[in-house]
mmCIF file of C-alpha atoms in Angstrom:
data_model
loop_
_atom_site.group_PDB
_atom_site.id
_atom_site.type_symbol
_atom_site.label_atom_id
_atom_site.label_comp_id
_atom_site.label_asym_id
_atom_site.label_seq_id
_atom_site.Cartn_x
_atom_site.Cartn_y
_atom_site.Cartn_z
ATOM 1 C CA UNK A 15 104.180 263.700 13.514
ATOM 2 C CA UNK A 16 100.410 264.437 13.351
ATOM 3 C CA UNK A 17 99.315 265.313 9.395
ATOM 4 C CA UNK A 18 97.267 268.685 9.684
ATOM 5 C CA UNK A 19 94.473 269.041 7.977
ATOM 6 C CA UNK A 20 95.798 270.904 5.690
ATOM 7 C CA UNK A 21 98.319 268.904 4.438
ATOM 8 C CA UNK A 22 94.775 266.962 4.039
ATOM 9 C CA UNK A 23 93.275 268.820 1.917
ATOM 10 C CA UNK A 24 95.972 269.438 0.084
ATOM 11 C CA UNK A 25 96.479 265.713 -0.404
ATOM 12 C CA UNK A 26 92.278 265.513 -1.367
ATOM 13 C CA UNK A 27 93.299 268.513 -3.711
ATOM 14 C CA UNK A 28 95.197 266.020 -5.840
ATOM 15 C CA UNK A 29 92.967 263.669 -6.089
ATOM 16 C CA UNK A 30 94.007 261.428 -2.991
ATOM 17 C CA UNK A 31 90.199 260.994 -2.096
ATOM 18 C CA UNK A 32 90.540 258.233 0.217
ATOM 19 C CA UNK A 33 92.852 261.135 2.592
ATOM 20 C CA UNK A 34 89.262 262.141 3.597
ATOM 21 C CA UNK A 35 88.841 259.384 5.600
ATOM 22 C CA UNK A 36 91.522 260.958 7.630
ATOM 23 C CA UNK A 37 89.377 263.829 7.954
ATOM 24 C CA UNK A 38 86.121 261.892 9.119
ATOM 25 C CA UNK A 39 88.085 260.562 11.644
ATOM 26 C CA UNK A 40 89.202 262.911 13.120
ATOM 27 C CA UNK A 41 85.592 264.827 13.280
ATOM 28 C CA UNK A 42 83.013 261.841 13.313
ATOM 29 C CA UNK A 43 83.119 261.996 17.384
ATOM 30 C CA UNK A 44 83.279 265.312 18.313
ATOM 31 C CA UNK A 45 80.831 266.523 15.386
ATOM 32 C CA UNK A 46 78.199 263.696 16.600
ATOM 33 C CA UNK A 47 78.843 265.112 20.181
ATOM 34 C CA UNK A 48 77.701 268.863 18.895
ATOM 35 C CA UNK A 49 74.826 267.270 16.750
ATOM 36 C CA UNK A 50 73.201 265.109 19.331
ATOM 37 C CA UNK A 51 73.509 268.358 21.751
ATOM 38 C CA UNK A 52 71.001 270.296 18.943
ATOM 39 C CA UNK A 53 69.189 267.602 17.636
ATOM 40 C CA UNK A 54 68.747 265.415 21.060
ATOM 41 C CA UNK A 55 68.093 262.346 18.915
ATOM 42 C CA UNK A 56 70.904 259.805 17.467
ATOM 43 C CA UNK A 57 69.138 258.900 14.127
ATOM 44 C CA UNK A 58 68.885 262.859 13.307
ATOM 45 C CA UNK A 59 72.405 263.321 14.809
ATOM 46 C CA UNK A 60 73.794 261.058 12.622
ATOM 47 C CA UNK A 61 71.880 261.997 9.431
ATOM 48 C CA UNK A 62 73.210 265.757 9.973
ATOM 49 C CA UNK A 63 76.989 264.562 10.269
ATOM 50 C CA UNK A 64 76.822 262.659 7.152
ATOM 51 C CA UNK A 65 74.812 265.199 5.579
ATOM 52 C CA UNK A 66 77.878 267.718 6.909
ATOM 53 C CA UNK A 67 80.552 265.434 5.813
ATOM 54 C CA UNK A 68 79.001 265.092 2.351
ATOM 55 C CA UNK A 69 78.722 268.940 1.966
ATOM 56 C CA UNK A 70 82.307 269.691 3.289
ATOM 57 C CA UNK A 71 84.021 266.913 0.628
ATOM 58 C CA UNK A 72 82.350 268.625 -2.158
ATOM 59 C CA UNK A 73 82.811 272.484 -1.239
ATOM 60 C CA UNK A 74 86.540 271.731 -0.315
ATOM 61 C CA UNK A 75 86.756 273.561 -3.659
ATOM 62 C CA UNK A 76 85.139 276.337 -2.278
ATOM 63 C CA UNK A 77 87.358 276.245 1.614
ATOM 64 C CA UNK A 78 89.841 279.150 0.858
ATOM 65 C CA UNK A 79 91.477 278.513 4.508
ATOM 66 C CA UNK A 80 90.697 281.947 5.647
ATOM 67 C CA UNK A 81 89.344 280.376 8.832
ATOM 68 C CA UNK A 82 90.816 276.484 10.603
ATOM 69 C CA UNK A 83 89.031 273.977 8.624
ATOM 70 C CA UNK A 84 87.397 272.496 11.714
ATOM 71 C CA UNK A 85 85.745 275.925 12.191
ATOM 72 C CA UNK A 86 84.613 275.760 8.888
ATOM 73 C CA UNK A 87 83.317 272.152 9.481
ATOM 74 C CA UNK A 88 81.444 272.467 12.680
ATOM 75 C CA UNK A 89 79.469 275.403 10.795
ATOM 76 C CA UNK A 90 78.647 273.495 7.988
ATOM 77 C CA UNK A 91 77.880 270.844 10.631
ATOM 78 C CA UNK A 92 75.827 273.411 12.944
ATOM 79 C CA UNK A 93 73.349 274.562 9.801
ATOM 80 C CA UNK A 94 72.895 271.405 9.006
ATOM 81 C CA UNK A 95 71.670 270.542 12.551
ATOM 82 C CA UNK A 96 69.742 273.911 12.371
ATOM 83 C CA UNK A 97 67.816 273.004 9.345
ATOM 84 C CA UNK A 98 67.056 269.876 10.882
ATOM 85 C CA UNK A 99 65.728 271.487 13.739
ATOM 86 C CA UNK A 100 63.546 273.587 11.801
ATOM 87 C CA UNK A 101 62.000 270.669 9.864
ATOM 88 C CA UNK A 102 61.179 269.079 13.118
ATOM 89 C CA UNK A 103 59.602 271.868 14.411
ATOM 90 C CA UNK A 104 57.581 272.304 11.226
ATOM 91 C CA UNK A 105 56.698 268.411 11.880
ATOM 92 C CA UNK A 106 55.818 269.249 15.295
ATOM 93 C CA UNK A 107 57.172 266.264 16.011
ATOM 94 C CA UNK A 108 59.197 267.800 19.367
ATOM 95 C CA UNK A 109 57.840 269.126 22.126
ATOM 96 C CA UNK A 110 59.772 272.287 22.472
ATOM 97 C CA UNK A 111 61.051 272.602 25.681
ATOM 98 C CA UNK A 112 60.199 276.647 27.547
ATOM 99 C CA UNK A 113 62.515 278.825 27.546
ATOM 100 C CA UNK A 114 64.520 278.473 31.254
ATOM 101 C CA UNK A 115 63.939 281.560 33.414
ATOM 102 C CA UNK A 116 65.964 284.733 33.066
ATOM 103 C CA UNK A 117 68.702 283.826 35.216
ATOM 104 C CA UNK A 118 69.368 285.814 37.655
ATOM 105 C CA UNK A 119 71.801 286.720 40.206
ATOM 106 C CA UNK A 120 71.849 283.565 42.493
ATOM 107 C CA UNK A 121 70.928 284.884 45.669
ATOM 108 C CA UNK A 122 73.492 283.655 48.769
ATOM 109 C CA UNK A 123 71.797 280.366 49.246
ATOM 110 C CA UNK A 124 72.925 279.425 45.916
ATOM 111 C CA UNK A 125 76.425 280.071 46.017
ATOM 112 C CA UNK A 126 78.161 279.093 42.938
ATOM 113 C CA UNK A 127 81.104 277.978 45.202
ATOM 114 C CA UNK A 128 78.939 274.664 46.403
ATOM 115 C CA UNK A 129 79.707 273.304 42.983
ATOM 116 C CA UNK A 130 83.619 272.998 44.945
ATOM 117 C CA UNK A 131 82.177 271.241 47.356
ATOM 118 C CA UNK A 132 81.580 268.004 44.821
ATOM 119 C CA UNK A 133 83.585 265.494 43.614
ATOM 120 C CA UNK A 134 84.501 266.017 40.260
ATOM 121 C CA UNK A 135 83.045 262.195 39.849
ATOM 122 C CA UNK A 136 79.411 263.211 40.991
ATOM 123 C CA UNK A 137 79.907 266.429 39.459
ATOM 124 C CA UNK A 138 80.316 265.058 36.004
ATOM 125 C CA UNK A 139 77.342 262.417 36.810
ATOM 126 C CA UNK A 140 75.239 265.723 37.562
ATOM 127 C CA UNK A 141 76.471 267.486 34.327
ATOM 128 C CA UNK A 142 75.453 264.540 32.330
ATOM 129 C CA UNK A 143 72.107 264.475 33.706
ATOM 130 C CA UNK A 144 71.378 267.875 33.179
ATOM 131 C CA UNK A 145 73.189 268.762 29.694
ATOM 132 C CA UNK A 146 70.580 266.680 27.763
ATOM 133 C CA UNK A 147 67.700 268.800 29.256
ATOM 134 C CA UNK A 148 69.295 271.939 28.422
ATOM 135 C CA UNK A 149 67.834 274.388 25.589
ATOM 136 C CA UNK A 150 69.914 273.263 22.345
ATOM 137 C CA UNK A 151 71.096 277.183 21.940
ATOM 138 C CA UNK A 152 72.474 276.675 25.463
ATOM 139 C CA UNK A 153 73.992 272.910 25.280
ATOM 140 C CA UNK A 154 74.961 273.608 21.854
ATOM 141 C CA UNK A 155 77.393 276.710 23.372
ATOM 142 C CA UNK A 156 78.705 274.364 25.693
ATOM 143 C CA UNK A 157 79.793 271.952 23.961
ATOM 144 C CA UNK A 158 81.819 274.309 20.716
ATOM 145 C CA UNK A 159 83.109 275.614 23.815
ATOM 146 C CA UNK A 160 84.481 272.841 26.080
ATOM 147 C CA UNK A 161 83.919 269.769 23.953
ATOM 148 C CA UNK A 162 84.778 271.089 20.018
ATOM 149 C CA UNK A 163 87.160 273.681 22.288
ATOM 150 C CA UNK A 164 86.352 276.468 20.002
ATOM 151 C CA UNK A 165 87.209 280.101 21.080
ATOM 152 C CA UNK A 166 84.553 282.539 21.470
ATOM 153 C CA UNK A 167 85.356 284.044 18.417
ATOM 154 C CA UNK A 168 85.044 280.514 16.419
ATOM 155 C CA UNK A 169 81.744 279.982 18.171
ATOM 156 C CA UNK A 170 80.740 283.507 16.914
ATOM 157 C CA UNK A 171 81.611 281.785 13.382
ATOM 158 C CA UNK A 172 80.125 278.747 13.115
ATOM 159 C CA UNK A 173 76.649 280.239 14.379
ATOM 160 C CA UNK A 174 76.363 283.555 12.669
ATOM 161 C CA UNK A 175 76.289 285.327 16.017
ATOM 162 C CA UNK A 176 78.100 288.348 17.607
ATOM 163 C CA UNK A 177 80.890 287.437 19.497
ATOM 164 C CA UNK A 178 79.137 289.463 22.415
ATOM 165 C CA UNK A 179 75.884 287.302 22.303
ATOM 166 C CA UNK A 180 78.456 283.772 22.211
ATOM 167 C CA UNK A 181 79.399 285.345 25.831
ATOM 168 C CA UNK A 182 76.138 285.866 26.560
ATOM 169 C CA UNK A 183 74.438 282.477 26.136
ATOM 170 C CA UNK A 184 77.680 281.034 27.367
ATOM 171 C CA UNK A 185 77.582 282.943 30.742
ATOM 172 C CA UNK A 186 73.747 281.799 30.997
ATOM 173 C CA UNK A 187 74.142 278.445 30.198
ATOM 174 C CA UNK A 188 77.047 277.808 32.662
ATOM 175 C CA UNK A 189 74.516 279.542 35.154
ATOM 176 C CA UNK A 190 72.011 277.253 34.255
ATOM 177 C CA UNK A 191 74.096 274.103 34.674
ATOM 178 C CA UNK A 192 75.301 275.533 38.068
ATOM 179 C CA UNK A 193 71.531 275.933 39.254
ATOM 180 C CA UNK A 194 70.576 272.761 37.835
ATOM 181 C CA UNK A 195 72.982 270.423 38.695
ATOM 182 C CA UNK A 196 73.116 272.049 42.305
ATOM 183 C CA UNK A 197 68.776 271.271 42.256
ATOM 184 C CA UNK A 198 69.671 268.144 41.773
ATOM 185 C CA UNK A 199 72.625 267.820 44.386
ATOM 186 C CA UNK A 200 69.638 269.137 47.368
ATOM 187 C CA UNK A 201 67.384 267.400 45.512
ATOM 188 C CA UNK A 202 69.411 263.868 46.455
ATOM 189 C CA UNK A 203 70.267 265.507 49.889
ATOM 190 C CA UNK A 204 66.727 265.617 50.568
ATOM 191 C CA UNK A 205 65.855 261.985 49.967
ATOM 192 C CA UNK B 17 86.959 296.613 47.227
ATOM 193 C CA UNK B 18 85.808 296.615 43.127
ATOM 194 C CA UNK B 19 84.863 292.788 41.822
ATOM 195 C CA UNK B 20 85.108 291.690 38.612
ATOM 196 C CA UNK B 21 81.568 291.083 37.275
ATOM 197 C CA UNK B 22 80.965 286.921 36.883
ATOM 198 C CA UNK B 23 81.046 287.939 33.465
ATOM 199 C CA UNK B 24 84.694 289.176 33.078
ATOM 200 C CA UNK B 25 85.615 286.323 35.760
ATOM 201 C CA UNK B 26 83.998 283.645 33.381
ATOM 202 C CA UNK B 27 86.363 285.137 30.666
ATOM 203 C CA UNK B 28 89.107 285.484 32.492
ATOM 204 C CA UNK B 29 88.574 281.778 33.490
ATOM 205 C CA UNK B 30 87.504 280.978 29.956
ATOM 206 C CA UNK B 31 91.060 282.121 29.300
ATOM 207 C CA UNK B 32 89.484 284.402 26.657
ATOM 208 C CA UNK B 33 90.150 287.647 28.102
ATOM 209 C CA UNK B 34 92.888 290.260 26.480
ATOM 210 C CA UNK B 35 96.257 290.179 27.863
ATOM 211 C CA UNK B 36 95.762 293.835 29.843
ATOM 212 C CA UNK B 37 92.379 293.285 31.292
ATOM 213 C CA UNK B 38 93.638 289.703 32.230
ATOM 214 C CA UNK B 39 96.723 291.177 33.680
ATOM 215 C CA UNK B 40 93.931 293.192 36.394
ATOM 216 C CA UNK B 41 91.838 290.001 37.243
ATOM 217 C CA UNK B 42 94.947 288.148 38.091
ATOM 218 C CA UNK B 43 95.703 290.423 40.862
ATOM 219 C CA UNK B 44 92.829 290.904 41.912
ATOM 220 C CA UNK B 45 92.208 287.738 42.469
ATOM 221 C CA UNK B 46 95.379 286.969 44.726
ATOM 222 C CA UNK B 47 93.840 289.272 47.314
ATOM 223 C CA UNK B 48 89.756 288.633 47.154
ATOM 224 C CA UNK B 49 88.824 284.282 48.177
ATOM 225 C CA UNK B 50 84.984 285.554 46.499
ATOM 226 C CA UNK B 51 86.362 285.429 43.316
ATOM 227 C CA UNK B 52 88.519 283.458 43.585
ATOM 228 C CA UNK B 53 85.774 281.110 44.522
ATOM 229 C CA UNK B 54 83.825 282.045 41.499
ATOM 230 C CA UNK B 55 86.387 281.440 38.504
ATOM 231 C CA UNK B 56 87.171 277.659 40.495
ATOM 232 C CA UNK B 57 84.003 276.804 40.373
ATOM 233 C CA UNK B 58 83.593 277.314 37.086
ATOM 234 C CA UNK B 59 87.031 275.644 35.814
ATOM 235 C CA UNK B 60 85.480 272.829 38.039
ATOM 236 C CA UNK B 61 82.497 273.222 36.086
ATOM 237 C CA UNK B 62 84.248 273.300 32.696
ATOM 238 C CA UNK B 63 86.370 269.984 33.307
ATOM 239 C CA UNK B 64 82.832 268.059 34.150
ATOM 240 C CA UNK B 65 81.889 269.077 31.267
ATOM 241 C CA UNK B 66 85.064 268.265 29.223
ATOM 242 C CA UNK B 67 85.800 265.091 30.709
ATOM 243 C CA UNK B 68 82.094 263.505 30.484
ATOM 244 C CA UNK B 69 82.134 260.637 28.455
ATOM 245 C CA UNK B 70 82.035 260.977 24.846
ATOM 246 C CA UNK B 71 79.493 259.870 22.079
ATOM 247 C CA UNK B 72 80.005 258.391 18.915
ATOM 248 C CA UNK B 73 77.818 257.186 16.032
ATOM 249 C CA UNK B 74 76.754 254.263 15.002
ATOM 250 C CA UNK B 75 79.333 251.592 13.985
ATOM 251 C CA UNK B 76 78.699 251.521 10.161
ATOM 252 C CA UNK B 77 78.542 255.177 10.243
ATOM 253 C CA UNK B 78 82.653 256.013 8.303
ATOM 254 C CA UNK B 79 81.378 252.608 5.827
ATOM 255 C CA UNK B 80 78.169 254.226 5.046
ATOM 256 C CA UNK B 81 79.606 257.995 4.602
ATOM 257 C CA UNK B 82 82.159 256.617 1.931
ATOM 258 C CA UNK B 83 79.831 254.755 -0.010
ATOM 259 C CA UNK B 84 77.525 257.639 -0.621
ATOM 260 C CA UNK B 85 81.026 259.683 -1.420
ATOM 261 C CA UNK B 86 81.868 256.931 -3.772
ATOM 262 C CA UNK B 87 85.229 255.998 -2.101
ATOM 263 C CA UNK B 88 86.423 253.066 -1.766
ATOM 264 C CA UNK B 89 87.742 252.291 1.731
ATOM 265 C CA UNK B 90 89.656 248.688 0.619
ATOM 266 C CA UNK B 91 92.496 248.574 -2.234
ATOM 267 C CA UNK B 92 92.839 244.944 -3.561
ATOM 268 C CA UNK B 93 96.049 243.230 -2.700
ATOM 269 C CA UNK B 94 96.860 242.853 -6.349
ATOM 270 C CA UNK B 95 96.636 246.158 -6.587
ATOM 271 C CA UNK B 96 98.816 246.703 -3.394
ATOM 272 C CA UNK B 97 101.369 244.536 -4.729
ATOM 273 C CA UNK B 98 101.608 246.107 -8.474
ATOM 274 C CA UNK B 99 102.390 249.498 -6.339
ATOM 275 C CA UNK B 100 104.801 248.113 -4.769
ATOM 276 C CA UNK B 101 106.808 246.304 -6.215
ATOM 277 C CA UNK B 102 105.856 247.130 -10.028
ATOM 278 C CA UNK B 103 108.603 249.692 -9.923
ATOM 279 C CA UNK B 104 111.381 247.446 -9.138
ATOM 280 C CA UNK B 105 110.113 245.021 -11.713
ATOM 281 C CA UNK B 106 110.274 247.311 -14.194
ATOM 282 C CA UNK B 107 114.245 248.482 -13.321
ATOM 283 C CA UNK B 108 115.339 244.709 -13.231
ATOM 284 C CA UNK B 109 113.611 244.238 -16.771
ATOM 285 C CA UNK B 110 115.828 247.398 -18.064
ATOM 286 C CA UNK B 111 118.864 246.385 -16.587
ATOM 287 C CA UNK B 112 118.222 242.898 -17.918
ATOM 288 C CA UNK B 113 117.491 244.002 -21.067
ATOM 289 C CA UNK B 114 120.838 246.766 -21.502
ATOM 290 C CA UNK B 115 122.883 244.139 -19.211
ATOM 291 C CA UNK B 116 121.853 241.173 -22.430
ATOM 292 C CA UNK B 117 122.221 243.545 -25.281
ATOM 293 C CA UNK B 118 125.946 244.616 -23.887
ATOM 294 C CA UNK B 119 127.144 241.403 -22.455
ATOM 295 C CA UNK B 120 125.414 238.774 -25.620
ATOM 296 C CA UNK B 121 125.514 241.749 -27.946
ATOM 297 C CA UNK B 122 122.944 239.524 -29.901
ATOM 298 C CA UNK B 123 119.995 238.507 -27.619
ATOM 299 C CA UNK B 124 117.384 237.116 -29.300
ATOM 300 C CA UNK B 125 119.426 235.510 -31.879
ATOM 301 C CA UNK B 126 118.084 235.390 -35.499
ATOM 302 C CA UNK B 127 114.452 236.685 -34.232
ATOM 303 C CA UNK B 128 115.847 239.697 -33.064
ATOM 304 C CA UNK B 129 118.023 240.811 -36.093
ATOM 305 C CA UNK B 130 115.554 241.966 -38.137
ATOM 306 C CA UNK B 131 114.267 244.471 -35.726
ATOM 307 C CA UNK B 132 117.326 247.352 -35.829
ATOM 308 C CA UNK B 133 121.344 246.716 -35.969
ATOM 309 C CA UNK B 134 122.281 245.217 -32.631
ATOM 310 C CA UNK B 135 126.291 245.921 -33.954
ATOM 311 C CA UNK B 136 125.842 249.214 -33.282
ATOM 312 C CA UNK B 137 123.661 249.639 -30.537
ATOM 313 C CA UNK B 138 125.809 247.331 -28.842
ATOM 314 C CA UNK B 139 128.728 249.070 -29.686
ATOM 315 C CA UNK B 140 127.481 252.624 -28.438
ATOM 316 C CA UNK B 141 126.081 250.977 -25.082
ATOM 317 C CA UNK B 142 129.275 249.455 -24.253
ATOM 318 C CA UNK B 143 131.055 252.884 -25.050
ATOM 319 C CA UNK B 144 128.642 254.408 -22.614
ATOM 320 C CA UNK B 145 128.875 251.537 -20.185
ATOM 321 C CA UNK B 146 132.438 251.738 -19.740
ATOM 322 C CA UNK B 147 133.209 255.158 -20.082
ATOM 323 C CA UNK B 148 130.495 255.277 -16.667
ATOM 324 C CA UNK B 149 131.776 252.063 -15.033
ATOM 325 C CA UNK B 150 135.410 253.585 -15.876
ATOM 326 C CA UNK B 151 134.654 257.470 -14.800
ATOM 327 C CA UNK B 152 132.554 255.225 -11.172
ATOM 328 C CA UNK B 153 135.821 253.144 -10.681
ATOM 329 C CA UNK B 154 137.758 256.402 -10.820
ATOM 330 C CA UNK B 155 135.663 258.064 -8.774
ATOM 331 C CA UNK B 156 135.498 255.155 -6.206
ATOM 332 C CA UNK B 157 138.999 255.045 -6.114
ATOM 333 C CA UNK B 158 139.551 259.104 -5.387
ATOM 334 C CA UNK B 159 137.033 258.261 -2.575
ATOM 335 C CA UNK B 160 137.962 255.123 -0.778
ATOM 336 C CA UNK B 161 141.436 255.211 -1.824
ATOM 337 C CA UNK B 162 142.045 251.847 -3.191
ATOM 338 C CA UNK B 163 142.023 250.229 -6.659
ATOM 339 C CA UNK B 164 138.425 249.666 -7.375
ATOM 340 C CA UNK B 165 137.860 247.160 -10.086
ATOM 341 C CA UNK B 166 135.878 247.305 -13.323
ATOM 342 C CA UNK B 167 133.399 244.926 -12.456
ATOM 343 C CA UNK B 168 132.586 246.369 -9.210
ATOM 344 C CA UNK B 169 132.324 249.434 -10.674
ATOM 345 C CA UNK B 170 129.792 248.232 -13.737
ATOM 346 C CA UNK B 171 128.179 246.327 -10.213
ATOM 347 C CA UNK B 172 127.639 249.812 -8.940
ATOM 348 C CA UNK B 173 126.764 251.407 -12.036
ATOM 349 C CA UNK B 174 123.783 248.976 -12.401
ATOM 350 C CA UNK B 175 122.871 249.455 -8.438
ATOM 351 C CA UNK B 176 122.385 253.184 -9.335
ATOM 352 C CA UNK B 177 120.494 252.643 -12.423
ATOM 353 C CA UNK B 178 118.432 250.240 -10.932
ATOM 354 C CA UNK B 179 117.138 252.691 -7.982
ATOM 355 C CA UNK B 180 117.114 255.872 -10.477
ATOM 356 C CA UNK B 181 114.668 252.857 -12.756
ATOM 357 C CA UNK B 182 112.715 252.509 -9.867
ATOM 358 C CA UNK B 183 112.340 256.189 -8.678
ATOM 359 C CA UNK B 184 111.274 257.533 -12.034
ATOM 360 C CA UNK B 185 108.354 254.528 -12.734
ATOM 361 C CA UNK B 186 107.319 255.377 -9.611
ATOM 362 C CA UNK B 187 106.891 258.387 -10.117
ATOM 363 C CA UNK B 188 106.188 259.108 -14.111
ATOM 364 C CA UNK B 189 104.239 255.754 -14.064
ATOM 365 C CA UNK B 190 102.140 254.699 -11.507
ATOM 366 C CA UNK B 191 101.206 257.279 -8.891
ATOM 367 C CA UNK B 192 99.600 258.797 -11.801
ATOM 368 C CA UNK B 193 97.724 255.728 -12.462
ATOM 369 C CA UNK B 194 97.011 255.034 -8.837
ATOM 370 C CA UNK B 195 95.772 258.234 -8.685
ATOM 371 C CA UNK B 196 93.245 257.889 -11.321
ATOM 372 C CA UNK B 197 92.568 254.831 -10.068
ATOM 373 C CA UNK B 198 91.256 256.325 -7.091
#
């Protein structure tokens, strides 16, 4: 039977502090997969997971288990990749991408059911493409969502936003990936 | 005909949506294709998105982490072995030693004498001994329903010292110090 993490911590809490390589396992992958969605570079990704990892060992005094400890994680993990951010910008060593146009209702030449019409294959291709071009406040909202499978109400924890606003970027980033990846699929049709 | 907005059919899809209000969606949805259209193509959109391959970091990234934590990822087989096997050694000394001092009643011989009155000791473990062994043969016998002899039950005796030996070094001894350790 799987250990939970709080039979983890618990272990950590008496002094067991090689358990908490249990606990990096089990979030070095998907944590790096949320960081490189903010960050869009490996070297910073990494840097903010350790940075996260270090700061969650030494406030597990502090974790009171009112919230899942992977929530709790992934927002230590998302201000980390938020500070980051922040530095960079002050840097200017990113060219910030625009912010996408307000999406709108897709008129009937786009309609959302083409995405049915692909294989799930060259759908996922298409994803992959576009996810990495993607605002980090949108990609970032995908992935808790579908990668970290956080509810909305976790995602509304980890960031510091309303749970109303989570739905919000999540409805236009999905709307975004729809219109991007289905550019792409006329763009290819085209050629 | 009243749709859902995308939004609600997102949430609904997003399985997200309260019990009630999901309730509603659900049948509307086994009458109206449209929507049905819409919340497909976004569980479509969600599993490209869940099943695109995953990234990890670098390969010295868990080595790296516990260093700066100060943990140390390797025990040393010496160490391994004293944890292991430590707390039997330590039972089979104590039955030696209380198995010599009943059986010789005068172990060391002339070194020992000096140290405390072996005549007595001896005589109080062997009252102990047997009145155990004896109460264990009784015991057996109740239970299996045969004649069980002294010596096995002084055999069993020492097979239950010698766990209850190992249990408590294990644990009064040295997951304390392998905790400490670490």
């Amino acid at each position: 039977m799987r250990i939970t993490d709080a039979e983890i911590i618990e272990r950590l809490r008496k002094g067991e502090g090689r358990a908490y390589g249990l606990i990096i396992d089990r979030y070095r992958d998907r944590g790096f997969s949320l960081a490189l969605r903010i960050l869009k570079n490996r070297e910073d990704a990494e840097e903010a997971l350790q940075d996260a990892f270090v700061r969650a060992y030494r406030g597990l005094v502090k974790f009171e288990g009112a919230s899942s400890f992977g929530t709790w994680f992934y927002r230590i993990l998302y201000n980390a990749c938020m500070t980051s951010l922040s530095q960079r910008k002050r840097a200017d060593r990113m060219v910030v991408a625009g912010e996408p146009e307000e999406i709108t209702e897709p008129a009937d030449s786009e309609d959302p059911r083409d995405l049915r019409e692909l294989e799930v294959s060259d759908l996922m291709a298409r994803v992959g493409e576009v996810m990495g071009g993607l605002p980090e406040k949108y990609s970032s909202i995908i992935s808790m969502f579908y990668l970290q499978e956080l509810s909305y109400a976790e995602i509304a924890e980890v960031t510091g936003m309303p749970v109303g606003t989570v739905k919000t970027h999540l409805f236009r980033a999905r709307g975004l990936l729809q219109r991007e990846v289905l550019k792409k699929t006329e763009g290819r049709v085209a050629v | 005909m009243n749709h859902p907005s995308r939004e609600d059919l997102y949430e609904y899809a997003d399985g997200q949506m309260p019990a009630g209000n999901a309730r509603v969606v659900a049948g509307h949805l086994e009458s109206c294709p449209r929507c049905r259209g819409e919340v497909e193509s976004v569980l479509r959109l969600g599993e490209a998105v869940r099943r695109m391959p995953g990234e990890s970091p670098s390969p010295s990234f868990t080595r790296d982490l516990l260093r700066r934590l100060g943990i140390s990822e390797h025990v040393s087989v010496w160490w391994i072995f004293l944890r292991n096997f430590a707390p039997v050694l330590v039972a089979v000394v104590i039955v030696f030693v209380v198995l010599t001092i009943v059986s010789t009643g005068d172990p060391g011989g002339n070194i020992q004498k000096g140290l405390f009155d072996y005549g007595r000791v001896e005589g109080a473990l062997k009252e102990v001994t047997e009145t155990a062994a004896g109460g264990l043969a009784a015991l057996l016998k109740n239970v299996l329903g045969s004649t069980v002899g002294t010596d096995s039950a002084w055999l069993a005796a020492y097979l239950v010292a010698f766990f209850i030996g190992i249990g408590l070094a294990d644990r009064y001894l040295f997951r304390p110090l392998l905790r400490r350790r670490r």
